[in-house]
CSV table of C-alpha atoms in Angstrom, one decimal:
chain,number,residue,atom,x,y,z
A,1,UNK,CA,15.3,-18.9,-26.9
A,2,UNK,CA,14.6,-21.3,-23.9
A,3,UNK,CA,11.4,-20.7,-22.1
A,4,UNK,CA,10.4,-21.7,-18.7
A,5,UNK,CA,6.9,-21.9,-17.3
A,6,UNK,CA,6.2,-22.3,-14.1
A,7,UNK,CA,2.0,-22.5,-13.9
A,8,UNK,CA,1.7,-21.9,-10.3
A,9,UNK,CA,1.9,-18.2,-9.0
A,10,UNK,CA,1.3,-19.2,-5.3
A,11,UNK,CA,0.8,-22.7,-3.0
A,12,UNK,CA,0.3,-23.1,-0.1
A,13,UNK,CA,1.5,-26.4,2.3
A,14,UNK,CA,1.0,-26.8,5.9
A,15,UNK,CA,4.0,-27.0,8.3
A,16,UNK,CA,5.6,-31.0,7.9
A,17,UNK,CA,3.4,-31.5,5.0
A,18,UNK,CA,4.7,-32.0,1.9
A,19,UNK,CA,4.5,-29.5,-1.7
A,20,UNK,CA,5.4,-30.0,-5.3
A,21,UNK,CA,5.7,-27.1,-7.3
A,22,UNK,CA,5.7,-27.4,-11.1
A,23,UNK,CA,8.4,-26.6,-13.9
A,24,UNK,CA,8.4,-27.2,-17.5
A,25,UNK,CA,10.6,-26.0,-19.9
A,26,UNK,CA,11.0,-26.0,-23.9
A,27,UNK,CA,13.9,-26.2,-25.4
A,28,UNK,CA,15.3,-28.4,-28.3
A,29,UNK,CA,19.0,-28.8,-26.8
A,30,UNK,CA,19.7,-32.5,-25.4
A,31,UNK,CA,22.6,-30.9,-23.0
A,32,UNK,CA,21.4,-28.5,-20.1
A,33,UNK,CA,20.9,-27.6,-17.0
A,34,UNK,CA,18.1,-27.3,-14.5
A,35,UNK,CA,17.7,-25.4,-11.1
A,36,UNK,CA,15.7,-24.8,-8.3
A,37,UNK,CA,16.5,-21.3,-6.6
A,38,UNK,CA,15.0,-19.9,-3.8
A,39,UNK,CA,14.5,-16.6,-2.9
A,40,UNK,CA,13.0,-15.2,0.6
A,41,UNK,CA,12.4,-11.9,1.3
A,42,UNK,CA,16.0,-11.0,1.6
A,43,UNK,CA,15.9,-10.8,-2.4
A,44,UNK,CA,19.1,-13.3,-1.9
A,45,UNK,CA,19.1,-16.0,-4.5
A,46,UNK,CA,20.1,-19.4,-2.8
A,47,UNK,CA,20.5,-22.8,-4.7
A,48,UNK,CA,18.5,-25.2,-3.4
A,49,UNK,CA,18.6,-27.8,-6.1
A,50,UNK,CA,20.2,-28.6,-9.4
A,51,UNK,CA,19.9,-31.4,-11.9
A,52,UNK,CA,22.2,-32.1,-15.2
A,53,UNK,CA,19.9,-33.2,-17.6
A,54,UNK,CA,22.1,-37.1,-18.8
A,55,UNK,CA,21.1,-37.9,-15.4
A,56,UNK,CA,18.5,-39.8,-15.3
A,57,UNK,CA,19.0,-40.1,-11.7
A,58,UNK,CA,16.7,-37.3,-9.8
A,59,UNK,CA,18.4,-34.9,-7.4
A,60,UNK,CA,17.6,-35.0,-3.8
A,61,UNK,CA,19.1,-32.8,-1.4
A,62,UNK,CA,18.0,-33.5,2.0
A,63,UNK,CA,13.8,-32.7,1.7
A,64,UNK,CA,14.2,-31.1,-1.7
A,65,UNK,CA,14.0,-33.3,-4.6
A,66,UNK,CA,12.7,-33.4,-7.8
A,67,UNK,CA,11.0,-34.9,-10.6
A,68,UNK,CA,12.7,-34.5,-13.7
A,69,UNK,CA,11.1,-35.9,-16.5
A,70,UNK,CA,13.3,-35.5,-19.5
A,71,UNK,CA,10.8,-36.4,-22.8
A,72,UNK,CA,8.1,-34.3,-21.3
A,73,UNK,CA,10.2,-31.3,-20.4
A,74,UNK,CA,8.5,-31.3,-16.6
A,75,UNK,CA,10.8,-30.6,-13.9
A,76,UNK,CA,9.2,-30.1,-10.5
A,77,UNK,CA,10.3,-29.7,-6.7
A,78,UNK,CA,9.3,-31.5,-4.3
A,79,UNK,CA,9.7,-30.2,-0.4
A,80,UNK,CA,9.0,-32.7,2.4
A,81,UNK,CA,8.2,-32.0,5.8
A,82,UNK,CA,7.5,-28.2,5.1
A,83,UNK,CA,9.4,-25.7,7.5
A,84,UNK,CA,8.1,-22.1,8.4
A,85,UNK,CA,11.7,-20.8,6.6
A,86,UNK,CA,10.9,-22.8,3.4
A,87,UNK,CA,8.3,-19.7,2.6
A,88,UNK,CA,9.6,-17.9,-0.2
A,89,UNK,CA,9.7,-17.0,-4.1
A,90,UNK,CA,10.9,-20.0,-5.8
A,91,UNK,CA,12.2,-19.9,-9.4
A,92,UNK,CA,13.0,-22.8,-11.9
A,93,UNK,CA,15.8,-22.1,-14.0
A,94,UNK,CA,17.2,-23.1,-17.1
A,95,UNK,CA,20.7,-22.8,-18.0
A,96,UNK,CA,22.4,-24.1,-21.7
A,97,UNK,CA,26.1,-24.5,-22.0
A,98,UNK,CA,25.5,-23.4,-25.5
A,99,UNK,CA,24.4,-19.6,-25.2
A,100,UNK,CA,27.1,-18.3,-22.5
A,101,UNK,CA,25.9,-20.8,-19.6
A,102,UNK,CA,23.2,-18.2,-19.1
A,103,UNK,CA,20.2,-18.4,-17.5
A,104,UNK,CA,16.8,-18.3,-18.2
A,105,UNK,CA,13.9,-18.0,-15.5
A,106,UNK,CA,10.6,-18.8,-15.3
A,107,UNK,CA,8.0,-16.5,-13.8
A,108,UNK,CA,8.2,-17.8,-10.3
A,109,UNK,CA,5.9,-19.9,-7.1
A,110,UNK,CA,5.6,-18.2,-3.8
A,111,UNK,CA,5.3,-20.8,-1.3
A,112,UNK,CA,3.3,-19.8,1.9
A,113,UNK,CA,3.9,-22.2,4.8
A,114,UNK,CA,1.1,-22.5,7.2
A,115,UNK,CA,2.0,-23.4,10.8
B,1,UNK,CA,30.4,-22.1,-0.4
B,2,UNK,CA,31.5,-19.5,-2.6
B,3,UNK,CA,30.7,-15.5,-2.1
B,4,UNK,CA,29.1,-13.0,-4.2
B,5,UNK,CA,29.5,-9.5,-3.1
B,6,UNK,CA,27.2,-6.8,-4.5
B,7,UNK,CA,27.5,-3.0,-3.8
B,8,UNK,CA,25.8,-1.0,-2.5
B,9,UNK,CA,22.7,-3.1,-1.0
B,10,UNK,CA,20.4,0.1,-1.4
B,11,UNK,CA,21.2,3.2,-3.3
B,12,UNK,CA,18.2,6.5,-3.7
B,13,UNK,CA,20.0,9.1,-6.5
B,14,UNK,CA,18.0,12.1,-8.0
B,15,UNK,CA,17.2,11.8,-11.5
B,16,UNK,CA,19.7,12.5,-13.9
B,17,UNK,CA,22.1,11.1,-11.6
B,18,UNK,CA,24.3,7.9,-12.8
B,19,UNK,CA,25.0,5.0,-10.3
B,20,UNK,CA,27.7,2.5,-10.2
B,21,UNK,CA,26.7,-0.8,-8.9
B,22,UNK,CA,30.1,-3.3,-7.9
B,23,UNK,CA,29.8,-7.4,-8.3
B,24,UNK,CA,32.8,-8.6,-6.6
B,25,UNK,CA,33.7,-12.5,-6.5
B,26,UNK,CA,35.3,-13.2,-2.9
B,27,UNK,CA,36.9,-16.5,-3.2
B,28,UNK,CA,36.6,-17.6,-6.6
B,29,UNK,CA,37.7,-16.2,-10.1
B,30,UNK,CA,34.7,-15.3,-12.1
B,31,UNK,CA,35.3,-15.1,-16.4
B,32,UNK,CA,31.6,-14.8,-16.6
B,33,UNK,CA,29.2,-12.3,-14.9
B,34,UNK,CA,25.8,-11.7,-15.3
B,35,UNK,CA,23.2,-8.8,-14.4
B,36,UNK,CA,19.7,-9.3,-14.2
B,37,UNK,CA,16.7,-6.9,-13.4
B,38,UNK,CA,14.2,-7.6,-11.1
B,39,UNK,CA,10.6,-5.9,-11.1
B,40,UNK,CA,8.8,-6.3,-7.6
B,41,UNK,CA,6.7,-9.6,-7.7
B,42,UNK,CA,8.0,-10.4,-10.8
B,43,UNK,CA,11.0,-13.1,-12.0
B,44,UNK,CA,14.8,-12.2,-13.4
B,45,UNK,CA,14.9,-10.6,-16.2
B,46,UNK,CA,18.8,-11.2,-17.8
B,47,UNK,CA,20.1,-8.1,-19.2
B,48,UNK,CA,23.7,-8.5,-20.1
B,49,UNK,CA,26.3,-11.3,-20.0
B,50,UNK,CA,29.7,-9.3,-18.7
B,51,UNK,CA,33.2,-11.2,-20.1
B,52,UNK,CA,36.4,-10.4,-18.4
B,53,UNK,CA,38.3,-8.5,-20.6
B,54,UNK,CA,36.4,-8.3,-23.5
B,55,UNK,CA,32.7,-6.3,-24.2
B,56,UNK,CA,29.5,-7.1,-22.8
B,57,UNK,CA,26.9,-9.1,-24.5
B,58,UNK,CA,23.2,-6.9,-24.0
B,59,UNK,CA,20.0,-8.7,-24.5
B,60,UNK,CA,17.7,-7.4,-27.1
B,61,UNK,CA,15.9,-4.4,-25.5
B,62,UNK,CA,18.2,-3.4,-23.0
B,63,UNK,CA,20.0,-0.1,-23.5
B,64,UNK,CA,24.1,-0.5,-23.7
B,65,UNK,CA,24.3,3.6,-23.2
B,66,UNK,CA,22.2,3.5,-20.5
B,67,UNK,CA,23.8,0.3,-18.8
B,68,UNK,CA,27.2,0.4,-19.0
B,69,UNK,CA,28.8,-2.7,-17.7
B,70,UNK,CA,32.8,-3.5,-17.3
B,71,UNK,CA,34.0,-6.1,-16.0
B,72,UNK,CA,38.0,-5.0,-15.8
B,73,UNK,CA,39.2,-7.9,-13.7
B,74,UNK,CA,38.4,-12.0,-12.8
B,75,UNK,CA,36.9,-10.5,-9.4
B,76,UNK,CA,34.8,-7.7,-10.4
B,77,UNK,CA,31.7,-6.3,-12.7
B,78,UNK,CA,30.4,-2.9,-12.2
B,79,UNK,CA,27.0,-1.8,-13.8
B,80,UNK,CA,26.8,1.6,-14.2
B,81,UNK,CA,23.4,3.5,-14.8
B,82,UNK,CA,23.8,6.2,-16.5
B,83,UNK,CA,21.6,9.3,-16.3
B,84,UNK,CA,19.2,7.5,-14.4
B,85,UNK,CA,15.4,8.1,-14.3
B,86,UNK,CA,12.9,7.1,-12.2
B,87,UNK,CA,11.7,4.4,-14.6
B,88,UNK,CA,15.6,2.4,-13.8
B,89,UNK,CA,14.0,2.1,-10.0
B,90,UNK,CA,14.4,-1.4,-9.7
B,91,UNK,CA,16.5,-4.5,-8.0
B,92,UNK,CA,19.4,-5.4,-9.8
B,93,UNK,CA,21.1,-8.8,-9.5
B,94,UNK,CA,24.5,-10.4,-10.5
B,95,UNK,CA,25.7,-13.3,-10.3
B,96,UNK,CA,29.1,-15.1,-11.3
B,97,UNK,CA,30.3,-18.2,-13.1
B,98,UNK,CA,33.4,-20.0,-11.0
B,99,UNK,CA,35.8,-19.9,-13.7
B,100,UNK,CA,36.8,-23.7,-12.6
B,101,UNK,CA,33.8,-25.0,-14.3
B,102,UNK,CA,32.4,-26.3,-11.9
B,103,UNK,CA,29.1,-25.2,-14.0
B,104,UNK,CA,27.5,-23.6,-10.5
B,105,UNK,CA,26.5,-19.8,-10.5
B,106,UNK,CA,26.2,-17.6,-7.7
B,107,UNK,CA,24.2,-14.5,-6.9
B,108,UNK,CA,25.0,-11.4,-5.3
B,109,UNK,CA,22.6,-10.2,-2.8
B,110,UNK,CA,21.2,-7.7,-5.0
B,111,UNK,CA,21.1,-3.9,-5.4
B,112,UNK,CA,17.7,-2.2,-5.1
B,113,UNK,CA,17.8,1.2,-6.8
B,114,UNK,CA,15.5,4.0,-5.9
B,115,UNK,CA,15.6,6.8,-8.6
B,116,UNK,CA,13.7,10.1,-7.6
């Protein structure tokens, strides 16, 4: 099975600065898909990034964007200009169109935002 | 962007008690559901894969008895908990597969279950 590690179990980044939290994954598919998901203390899951992995292009969505380094399995967020309501659980996900499209989770970053 | 309904948001039963839990797909038709648990502090855990129309598919580990999980329609997935102890308190997630492919999944908003 897919694994996902995700090494950092909390950051910290000051208001308008700007955070990168760490992804990597192992896996011996060539087709995939990654996420970013975000989860405050609602407990909603909201997307916040996704990459397909024959991009070689790297996502951006507005100040999220990532680093996705294929051959080293690395796939990390990066969040400019840090906003108070960008605290939260963060999760890097994994998903293969070869076991059911399901997921598979790593163990989670909770970003603290200092004003 | 598409909608996720999970019901109820909070549910406390006495033990020994079983507990339905709904995952409804708003606007979107859903061949694929999913139902993870979530220990406090801790990451999804998957749990089943639920297939319109056909059985669920239970990770190693978890309990099919104990879970029971149809999913009877392209809109909806119930997880039942059967006989449930206080060991089941948890927070239970689905989320759904847009059956148009479009290879994006959404989440309900969860269902935290409080077994005394």
């Amino acid at each position: 099975a897919q694994t996902v590690t995700q090494s950092q179990p909390e950051m910290s980044v000051q208001e308008a600065e700007t955070v990168t939290l760490s992804c990597t994954y192992d896996t011996s598919e060539s087709d995939y898909y990654l996420f970013w998901y975000k989860q405050p203390p609602s407990r909603q899951m909201i997307l916040v990034i996704r990459q397909e992995a024959y991009k070689q292009q790297n996502a951006t969505e507005n100040r999220f964007s990532v680093n996705f380094q294929k051959a080293a399995k690395s796939f990390s967020l990066k969040i400019s200009d840090s906003q108070l309501g960008d605290a939260a659980m963060y999760f890097c996900a994994y998903r293969s169109p070869n076991t059911g499209n399901q997921f598979y989770f790593g163990t989670g970053t909770s970003l603290t935002v200092i004003p | 962007g598409a909608v996720v309904s999970q019901h109820p948001s909070w549910v406390i039963c006495k033990s020994g008690t079983s507990v339905k839990i709904e995952c409804r797909s708003l606007d979107f038709q859903a061949t694929t559901m999913f139902w993870y648990r979530q220990f406090p502090k801790q990451s999804l855990m998957l749990m089943a894969t639920s297939n319109e129309g056909s059985k669920a598919t239970y990770e190693q580990g978890v309990e099919k008895d104990k879970f029971l999980i149809n999913h009877a329609s392209l809109t909806l997935s119930t997880l039942t908990v059967t006989s449930a102890h206080p060991e089941d308190s948890s927070f239970y997630i689905c989320s759904a597969r847009d059956r148009q492919g479009k290879n994006i999944q959404y989440f309900g908003a969860g269902t935290r279950l409080s077994v005394l």
